Short mmCIF file of C-alpha atoms and ligand atoms in Angstrom, two decimals:
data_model
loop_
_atom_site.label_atom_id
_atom_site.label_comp_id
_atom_site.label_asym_id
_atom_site.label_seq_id
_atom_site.Cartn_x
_atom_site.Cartn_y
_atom_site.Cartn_z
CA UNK A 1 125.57 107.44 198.83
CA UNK A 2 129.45 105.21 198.80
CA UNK A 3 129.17 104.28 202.51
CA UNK A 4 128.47 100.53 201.57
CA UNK A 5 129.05 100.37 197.79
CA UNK A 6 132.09 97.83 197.89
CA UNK A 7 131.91 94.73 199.08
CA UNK A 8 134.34 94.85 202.26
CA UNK A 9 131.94 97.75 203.47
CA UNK A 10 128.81 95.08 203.59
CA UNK A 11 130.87 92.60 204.81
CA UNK A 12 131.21 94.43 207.66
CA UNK A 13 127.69 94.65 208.69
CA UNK A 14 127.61 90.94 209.02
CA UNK A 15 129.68 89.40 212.14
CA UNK A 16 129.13 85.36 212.66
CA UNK A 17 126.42 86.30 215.87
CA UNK A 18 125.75 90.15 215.41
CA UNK A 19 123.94 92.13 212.44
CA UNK A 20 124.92 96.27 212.11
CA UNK A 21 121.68 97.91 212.52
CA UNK A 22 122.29 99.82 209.40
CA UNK A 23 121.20 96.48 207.63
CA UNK A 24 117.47 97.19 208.90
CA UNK A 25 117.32 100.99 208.94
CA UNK A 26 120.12 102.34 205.96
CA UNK A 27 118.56 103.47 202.64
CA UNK A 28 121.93 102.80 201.15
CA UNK A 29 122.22 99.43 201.99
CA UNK A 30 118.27 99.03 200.93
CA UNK A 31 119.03 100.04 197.80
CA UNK A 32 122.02 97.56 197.53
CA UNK A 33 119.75 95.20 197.90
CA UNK A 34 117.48 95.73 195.79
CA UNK A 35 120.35 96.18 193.26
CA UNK A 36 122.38 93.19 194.22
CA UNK A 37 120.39 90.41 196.47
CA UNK A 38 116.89 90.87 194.77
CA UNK A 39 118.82 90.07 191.89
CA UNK A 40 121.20 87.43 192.73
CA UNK A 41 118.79 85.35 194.63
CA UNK A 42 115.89 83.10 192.83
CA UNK A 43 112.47 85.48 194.22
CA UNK A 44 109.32 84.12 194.45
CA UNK A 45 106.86 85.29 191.82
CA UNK A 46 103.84 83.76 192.29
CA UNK A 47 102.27 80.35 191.46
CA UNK A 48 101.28 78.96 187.89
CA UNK A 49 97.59 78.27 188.98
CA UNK A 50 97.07 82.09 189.00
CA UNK A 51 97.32 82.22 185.23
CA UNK A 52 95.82 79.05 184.41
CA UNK A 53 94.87 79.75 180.97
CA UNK A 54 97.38 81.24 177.94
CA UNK A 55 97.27 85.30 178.41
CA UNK A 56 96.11 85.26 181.85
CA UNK A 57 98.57 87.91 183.62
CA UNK A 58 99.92 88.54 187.05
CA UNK A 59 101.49 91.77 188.22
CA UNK A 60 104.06 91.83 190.93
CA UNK A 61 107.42 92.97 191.83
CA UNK A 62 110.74 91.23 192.69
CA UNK A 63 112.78 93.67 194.43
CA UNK A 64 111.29 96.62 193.59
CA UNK A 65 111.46 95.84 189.82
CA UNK A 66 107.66 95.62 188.54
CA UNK A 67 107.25 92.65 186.83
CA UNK A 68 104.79 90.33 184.99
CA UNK A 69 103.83 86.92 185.18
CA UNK A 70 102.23 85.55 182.24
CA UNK A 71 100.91 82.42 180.45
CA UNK A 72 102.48 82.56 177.02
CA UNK A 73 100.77 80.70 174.05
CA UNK A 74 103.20 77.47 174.40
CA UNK A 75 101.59 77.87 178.04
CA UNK A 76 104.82 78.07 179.77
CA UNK A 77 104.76 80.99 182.15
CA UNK A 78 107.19 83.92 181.59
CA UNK A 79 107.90 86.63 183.60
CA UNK A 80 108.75 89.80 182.11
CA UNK A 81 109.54 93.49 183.14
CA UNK A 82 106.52 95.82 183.45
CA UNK A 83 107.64 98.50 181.29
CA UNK A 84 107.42 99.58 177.74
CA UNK A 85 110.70 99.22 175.94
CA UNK A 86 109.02 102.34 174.10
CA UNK A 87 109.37 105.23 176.67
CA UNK A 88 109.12 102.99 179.31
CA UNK A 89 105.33 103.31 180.00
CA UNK A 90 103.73 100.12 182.59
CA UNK A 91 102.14 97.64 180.12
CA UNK A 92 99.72 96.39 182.66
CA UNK A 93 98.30 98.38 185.66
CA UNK A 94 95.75 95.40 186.74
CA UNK A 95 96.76 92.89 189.68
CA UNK A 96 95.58 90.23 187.55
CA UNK A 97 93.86 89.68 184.12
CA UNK A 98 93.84 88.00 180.35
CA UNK A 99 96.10 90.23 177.70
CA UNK A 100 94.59 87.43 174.98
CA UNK A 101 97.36 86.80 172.42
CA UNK A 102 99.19 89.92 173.09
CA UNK A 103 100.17 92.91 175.10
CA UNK A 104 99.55 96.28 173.69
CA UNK A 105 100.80 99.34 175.14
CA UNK A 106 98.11 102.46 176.12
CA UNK A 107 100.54 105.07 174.72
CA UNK A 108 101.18 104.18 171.15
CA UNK A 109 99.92 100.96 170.91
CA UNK A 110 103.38 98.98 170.41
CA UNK A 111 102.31 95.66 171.02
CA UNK A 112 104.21 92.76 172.25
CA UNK A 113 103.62 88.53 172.05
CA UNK A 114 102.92 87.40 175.63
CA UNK A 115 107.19 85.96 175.81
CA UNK A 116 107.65 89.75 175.20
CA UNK A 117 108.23 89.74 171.10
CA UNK A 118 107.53 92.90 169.29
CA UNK A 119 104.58 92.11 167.41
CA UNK A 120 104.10 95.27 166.01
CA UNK A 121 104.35 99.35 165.97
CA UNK A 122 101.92 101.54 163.99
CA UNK A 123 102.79 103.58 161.34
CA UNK A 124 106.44 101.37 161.25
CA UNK A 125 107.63 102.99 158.35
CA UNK A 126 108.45 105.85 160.69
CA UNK A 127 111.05 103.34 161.65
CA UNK A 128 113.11 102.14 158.11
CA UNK A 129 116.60 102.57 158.28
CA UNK A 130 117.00 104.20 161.57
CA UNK A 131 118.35 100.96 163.32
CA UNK A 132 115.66 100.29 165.89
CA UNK A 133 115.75 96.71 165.06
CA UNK A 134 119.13 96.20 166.76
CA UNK A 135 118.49 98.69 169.39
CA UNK A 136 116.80 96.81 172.85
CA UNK A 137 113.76 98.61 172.49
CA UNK A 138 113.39 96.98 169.05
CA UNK A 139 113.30 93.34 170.46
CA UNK A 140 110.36 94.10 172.65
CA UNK A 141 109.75 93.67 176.47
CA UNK A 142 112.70 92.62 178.41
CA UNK A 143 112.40 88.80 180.40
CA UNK A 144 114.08 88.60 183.46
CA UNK A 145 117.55 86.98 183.89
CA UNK A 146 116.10 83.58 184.53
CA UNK A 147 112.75 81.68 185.01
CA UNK A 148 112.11 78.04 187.17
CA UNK A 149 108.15 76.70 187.51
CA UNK A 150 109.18 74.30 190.65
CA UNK A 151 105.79 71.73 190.79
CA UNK A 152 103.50 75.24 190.25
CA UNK A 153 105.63 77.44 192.36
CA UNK A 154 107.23 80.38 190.02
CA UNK A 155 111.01 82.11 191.01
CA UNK A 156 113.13 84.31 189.36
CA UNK A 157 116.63 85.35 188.97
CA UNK A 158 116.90 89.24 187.66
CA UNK A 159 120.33 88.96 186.48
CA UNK A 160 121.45 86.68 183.56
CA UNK A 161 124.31 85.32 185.21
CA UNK A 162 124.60 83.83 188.66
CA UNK A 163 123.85 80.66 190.73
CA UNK A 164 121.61 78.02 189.59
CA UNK A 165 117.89 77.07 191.29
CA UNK A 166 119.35 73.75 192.47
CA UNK A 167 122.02 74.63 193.79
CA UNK A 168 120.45 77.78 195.35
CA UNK A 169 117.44 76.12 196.86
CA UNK A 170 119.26 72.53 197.56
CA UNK A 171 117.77 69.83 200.24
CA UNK A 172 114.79 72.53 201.10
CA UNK A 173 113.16 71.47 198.08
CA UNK A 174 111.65 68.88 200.08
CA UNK A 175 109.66 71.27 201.90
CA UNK A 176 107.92 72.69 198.84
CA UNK A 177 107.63 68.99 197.73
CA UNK A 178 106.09 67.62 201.22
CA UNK A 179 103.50 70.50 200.70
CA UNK A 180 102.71 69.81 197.30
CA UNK A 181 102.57 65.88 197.96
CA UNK A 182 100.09 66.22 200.03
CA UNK A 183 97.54 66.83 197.42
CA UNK A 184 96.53 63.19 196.21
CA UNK A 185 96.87 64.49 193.01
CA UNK A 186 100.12 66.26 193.19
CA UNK A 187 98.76 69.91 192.57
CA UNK A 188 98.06 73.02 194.53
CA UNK A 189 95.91 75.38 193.19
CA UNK A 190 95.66 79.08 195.44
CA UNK A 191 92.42 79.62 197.09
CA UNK A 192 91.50 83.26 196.25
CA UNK A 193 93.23 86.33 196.63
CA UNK A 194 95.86 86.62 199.06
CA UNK A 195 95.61 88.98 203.26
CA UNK A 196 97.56 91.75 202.20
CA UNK A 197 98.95 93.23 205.50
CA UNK A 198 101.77 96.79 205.56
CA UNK A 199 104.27 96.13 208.15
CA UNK A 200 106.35 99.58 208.79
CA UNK A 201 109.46 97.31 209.57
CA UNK A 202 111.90 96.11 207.37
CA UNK A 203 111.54 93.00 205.52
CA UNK A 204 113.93 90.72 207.28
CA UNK A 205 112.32 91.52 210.71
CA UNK A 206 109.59 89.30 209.22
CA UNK A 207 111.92 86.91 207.50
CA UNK A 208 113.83 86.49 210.92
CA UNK A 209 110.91 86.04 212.97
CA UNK A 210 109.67 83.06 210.91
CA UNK A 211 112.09 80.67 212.79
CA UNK A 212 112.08 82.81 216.14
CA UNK A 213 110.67 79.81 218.47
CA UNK A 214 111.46 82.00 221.63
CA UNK A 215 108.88 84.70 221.05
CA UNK A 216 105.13 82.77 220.74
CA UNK A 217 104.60 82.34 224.60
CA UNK A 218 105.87 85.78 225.12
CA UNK A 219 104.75 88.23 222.46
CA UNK A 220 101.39 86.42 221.80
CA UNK A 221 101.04 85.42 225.52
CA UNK A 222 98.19 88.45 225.48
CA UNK A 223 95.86 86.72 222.23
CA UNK A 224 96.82 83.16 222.28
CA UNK A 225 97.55 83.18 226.26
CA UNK A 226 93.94 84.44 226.71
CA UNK A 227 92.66 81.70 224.12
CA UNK A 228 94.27 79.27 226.30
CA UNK A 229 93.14 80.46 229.91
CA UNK A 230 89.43 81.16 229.00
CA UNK A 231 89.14 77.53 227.40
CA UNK A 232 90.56 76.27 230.56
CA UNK A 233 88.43 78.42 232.63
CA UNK A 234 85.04 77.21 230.46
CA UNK A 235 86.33 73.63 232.76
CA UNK A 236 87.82 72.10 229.84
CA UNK A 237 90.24 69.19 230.46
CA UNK A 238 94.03 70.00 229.01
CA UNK A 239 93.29 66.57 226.57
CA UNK A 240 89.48 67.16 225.49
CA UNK A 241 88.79 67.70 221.45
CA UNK A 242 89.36 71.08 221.04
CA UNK A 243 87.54 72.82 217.80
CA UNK A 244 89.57 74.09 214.78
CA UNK A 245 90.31 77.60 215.97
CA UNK A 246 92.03 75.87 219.46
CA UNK A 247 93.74 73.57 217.66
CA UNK A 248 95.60 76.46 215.67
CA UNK A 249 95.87 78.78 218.39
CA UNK A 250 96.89 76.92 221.52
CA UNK A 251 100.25 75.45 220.85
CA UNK A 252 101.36 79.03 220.21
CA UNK A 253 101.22 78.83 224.43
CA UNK A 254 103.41 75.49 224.06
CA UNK A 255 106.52 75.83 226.34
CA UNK A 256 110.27 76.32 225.85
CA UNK A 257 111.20 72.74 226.15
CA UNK A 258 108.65 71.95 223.52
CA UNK A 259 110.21 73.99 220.55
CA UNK A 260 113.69 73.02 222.07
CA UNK A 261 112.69 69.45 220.96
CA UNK A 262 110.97 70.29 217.54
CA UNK A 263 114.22 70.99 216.25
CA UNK A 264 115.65 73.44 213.26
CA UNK A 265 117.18 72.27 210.59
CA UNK A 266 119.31 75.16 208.16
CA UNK A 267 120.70 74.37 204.74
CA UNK A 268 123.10 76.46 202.73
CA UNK A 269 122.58 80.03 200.95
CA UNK A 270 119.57 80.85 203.67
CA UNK A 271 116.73 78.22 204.04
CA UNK A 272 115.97 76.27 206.67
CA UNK A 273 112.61 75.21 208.66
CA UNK A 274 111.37 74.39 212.42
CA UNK A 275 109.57 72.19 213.16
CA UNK A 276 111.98 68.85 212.38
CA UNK A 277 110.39 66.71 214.74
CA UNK A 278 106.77 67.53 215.39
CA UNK A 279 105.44 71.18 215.41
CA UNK A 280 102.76 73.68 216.77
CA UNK A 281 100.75 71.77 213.07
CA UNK A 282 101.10 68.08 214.55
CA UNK A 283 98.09 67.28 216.50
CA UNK A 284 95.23 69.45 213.82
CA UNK A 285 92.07 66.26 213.94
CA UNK A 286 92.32 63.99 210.72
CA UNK A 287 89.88 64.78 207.98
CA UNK A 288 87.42 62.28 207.21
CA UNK A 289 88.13 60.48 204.06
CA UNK A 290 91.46 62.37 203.52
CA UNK A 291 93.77 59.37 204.30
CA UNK A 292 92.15 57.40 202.40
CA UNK A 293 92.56 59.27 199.10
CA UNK A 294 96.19 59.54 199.96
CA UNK A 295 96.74 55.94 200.40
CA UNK A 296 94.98 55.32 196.87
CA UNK A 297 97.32 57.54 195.38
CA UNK A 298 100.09 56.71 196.68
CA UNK A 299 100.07 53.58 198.86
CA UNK A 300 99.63 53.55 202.24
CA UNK A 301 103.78 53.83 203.15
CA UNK A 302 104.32 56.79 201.62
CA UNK A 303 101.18 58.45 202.31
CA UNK A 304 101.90 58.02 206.49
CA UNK A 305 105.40 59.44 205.35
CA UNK A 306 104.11 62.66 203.37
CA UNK A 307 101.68 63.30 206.43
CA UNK A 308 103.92 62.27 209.02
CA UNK A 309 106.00 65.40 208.27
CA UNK A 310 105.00 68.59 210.23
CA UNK A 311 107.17 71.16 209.18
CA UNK A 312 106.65 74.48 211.17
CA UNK A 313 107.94 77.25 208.76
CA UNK A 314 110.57 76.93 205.88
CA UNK A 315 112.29 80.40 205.22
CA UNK A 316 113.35 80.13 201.59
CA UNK A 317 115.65 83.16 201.33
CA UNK A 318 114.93 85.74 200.67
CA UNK A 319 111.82 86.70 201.36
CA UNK A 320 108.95 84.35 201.55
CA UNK A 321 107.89 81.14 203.86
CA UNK A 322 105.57 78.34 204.04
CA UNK A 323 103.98 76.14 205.56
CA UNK A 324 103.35 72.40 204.17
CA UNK A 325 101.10 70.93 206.89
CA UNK A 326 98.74 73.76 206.63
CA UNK A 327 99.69 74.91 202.89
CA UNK A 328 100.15 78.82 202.90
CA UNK A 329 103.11 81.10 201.68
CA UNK A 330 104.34 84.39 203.01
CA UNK A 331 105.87 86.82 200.84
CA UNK A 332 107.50 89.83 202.52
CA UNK A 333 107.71 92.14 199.45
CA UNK A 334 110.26 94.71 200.82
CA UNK A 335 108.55 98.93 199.51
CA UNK A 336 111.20 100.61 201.87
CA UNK A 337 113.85 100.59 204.71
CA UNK A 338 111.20 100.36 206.46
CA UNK A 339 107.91 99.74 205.06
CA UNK A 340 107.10 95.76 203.78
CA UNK A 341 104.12 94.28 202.44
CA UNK A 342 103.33 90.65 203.37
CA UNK A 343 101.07 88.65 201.57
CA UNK A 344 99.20 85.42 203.13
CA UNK A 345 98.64 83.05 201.12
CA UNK A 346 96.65 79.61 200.82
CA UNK A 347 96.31 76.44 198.48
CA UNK A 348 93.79 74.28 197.46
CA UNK A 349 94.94 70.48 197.66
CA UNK A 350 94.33 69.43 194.43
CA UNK A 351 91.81 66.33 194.65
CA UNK A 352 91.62 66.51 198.88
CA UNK A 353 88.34 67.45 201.01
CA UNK A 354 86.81 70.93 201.03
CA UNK A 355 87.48 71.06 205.06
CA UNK A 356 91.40 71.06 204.25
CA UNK A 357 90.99 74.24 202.79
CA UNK A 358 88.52 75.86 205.22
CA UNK A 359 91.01 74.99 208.04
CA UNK A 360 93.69 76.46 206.28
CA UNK A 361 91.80 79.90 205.67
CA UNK A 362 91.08 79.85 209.66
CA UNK A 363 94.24 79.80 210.14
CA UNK A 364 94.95 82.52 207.75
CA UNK A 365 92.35 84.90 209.49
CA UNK A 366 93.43 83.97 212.99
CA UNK A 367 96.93 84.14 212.24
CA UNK A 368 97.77 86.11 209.43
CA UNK A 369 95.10 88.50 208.61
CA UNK A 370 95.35 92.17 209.42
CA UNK A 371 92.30 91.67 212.05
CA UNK A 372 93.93 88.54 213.26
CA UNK A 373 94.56 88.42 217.24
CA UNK A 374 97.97 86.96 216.80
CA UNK A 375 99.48 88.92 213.79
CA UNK A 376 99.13 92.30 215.66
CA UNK A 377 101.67 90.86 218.39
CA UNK A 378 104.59 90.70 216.16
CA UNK A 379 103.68 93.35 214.06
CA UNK A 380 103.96 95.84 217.57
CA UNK A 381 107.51 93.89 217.71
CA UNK A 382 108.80 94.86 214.68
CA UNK A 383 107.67 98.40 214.61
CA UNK A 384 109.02 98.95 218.08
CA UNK A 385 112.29 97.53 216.81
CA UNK A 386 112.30 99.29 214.05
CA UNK A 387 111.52 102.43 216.11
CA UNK A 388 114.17 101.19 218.90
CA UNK A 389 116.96 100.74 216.39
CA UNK A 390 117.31 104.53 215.59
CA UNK A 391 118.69 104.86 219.33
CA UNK A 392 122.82 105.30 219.01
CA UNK A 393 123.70 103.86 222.16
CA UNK A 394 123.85 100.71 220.69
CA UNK A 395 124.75 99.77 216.71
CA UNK A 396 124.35 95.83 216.67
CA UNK A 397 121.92 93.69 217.02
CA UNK A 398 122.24 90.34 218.49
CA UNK A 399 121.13 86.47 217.08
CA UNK A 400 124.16 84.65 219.02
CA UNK A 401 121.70 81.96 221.16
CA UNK A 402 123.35 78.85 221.07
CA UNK A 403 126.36 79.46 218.86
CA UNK A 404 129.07 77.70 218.57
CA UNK A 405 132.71 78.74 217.21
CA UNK A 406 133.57 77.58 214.54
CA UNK A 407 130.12 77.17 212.96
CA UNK A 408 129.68 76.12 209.22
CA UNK A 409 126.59 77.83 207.87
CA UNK A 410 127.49 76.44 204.15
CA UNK A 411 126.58 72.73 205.90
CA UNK A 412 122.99 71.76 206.57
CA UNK A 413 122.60 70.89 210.17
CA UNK A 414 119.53 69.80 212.61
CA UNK A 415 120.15 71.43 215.63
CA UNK A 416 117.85 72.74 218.87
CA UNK A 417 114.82 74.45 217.98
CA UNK A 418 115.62 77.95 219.94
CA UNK A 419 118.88 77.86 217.92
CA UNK A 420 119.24 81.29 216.32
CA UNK A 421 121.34 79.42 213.81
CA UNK A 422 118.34 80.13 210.86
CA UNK A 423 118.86 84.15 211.28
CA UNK A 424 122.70 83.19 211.60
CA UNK A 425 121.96 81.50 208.43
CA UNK A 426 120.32 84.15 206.49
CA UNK A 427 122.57 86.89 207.11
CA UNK A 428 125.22 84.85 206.11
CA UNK A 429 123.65 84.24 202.99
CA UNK A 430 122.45 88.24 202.62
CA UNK A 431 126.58 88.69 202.73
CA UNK A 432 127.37 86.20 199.82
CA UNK A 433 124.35 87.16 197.47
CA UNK A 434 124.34 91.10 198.41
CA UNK A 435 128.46 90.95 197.98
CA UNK A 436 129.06 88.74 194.85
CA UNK A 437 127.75 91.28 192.19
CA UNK A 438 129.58 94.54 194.18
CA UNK A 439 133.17 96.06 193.52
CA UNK A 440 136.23 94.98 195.73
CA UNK A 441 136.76 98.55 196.31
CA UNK A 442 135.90 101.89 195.11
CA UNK A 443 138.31 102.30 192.40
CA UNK A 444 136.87 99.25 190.38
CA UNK A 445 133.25 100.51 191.05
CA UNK A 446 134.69 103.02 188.39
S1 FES B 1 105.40 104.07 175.50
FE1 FES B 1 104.62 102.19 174.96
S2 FES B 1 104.13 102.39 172.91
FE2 FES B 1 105.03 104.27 173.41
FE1 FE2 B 2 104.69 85.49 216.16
#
């Protein structure tokens, strides 16, 4: 298992417009990721209103490291590994729950203070003089490397050391902040549990597709295609009001030329959204009463501004997306080479009409949900690719559409909207985080 443990190996999976289909299918170079980018890279945990009050626990994973996210007694929220520093036993085996003021292992009850103290051990004297105070184990659980609560929205780093969340996450900020500005009171809150969906594909397939703007009127020609030929068929003018569920699913029928002009915009280390200049979420029906509570919080200027921005999808990299206009997050939690859970989620905007909500949990369902009509479209893609990459005729695969020589991923740029400059972008960045932890070569690896 040394095929790709130094960094000139990885580097050559990556060319500037072509991606070595080992990257999708090679357990070696999953497991160098999970090693090296899952922790290099700042990975979404979760958001702070799923622990609202002090104990109330989350379990997830970053990587494949089992983590969880709690709300300690300062009510800061930590995020600690899942694991015993005992004999390594999981602390908590619930999705979700209140610990109270502490965690206390099922084994031999070792308990811990909710930032991962040792509180106490029974029957300590067992314990004098052997040392286990400066041992690891004797601090208690282990916090990850590094923790950020961006306006509610939890990341991580794993390791100790490495890039900052600033300067990872940069100018695409703004699309976590247009999201979260569009509750009049500056909040999101999740609505519910998230549509948990397995995808037997590998986790960028679903990363890359989030800014693939060439794919809707093909691939989901069959559900959304349909949608759009029955209305028109029930004698339906192309500019009547069209109901919720219309609204949502016809501009996934919208032509090339229309997300040519929507635009992409890509910033450094991986991010980058479509939809710069209007998007398939720019013509949903106003809300009644919703602009109004916007303008009283934040005058009427800025309110047109915050709404007047219809971001498509922002890919923060690695592995989750969202989507401001209509508030959700996707988190592709990689399990395998080729196995990926995704996770749809919605918000609540904090102080805004019920109806905001409902229309975003349509969308959800239509969209996202494992009985949605569109989902199964690209979830056939990516299992056929996945199944088509294990053919050896061919070893790379391609994301060259409109590239240009000479192009400078570390700049943000606003380019054409069926640029494959985004999944340029992202593998780019997969090189940089996956290489910056890994030996030059294999005799410093020992
Ligand atoms: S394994 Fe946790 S207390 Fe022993
Ligand atoms: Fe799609």
């Amino acid at each position: 298992m040394t095929r790709y443990a130094t960094r000139s190996a990885v580097e050559a999976l990556v060319t500037p417009f072509q991606v070595h289909r080992d990257v999708y299918i090679d357990p070696e170079v999953y497991r160098l990721e999970m090693d090296h980018l899952f922790a290099n890279t700042w990975v979404y945990v979760g958001h702070d209103s799923q622990v609202p009050n002090k104990g109330d626990y989350y379990t997830t994973q970053i990587g494949d490291q089992p983590v969880i996210m709690v709300r300690h007694s300062d009510g800061e929220v930590k995020v600690l590994y899942n694991r015993c520093p005992h004999k390594g036993t999981k602390i908590a085996i619930d999705r979700t729950g209140n610990t109270g003021k502490f965690f206390r292992c099922p084994y031999h009850a070792w308990s811990f203070k909710t930032d991962g103290c040792l509180l106490a051990i029974p029957l300590k004297k067992g314990y004098e003089g052997t040392g286990l105070d400066k041992t690891e184990s004797g601090k208690g659980m282990k916090a990850v490397g590094a923790v950020k609560n961006y306006r509610g929205f939890v990341f991580a780093r794993l390791n100790e050391e490495g890039i900052g969340f600033e300067e990872f996450f940069g100018g695409s900020l703004s699309s976590l902040d247009n999201m979260v500005d569009r509750s009049p009171a500056g909040r999101l809150e999740v609505a519910g549990q998230p549509l948990r969906y397995m995808h037997r594909c590998n986790w960028k397939m679903l990363v890359e597709n989030q800014t693939d703007t060439c794919h809707p009127m093909v691939a989901h020609e069959s559900s959304a295609g349909t949608a759009v030929k029955i209305w028109e068929e029930m004698g339906h003018d192309a500019d009547a009001p069209k109901p919720a569920a219309m609204q949502i699913i016809a501009p996934f029928m919208s032509p090339y030329e229309f997300f040519e002009e929507m635009g992409i915009r890509t910033w450094p280390n991986g991010h980058g959204h479509t939809g710069v200049h209007h998007s398939i979420h720019s013509d949903y029906s106003e809300i009644p009463g919703y602009f109004d509570q916007m303008k009283e919080a934040y005058g009427e200027e800025r309110a047109k501004e915050i709404l007047g921005e219809n971001r498509h999808n922002t890919v923060y990299f690695p592995n989750i997306m969202i989507k401001g206009p209509i508030q959700q997050l996707r988190n592709f939690i990689p399990l395998g080479p080729d196995k990926t859970l995704v996770e749809s989620w919605i918000f609540r905007l904090v102080d805004a009409p019920e109806q905001l909500v409902a229309r975003t949990a349509m969308y959800n369902r239509m969209i996202n949900a494992p009985t949605s009509i569109v989902g199964h479209d690209d979830l056939e893609m990516y299992e056929r690719a996945q199944e088509g990459l294990a053919a050896d005729g061919l070893e790379w695969v391609n994301v060259q559409r409109l590239y240009d020589e000479g192009e400078d991923l570390e700049q943000e740029a606003v380019e054409n909207g069926t640029t494959e400059r985004q999944m340029r972008n992202q593998f780019h960045a997969w090189v940089k985080f996956m290489t910056a932890t890994m030996p030059e070569n294999l005799e410093a690896a020992e």
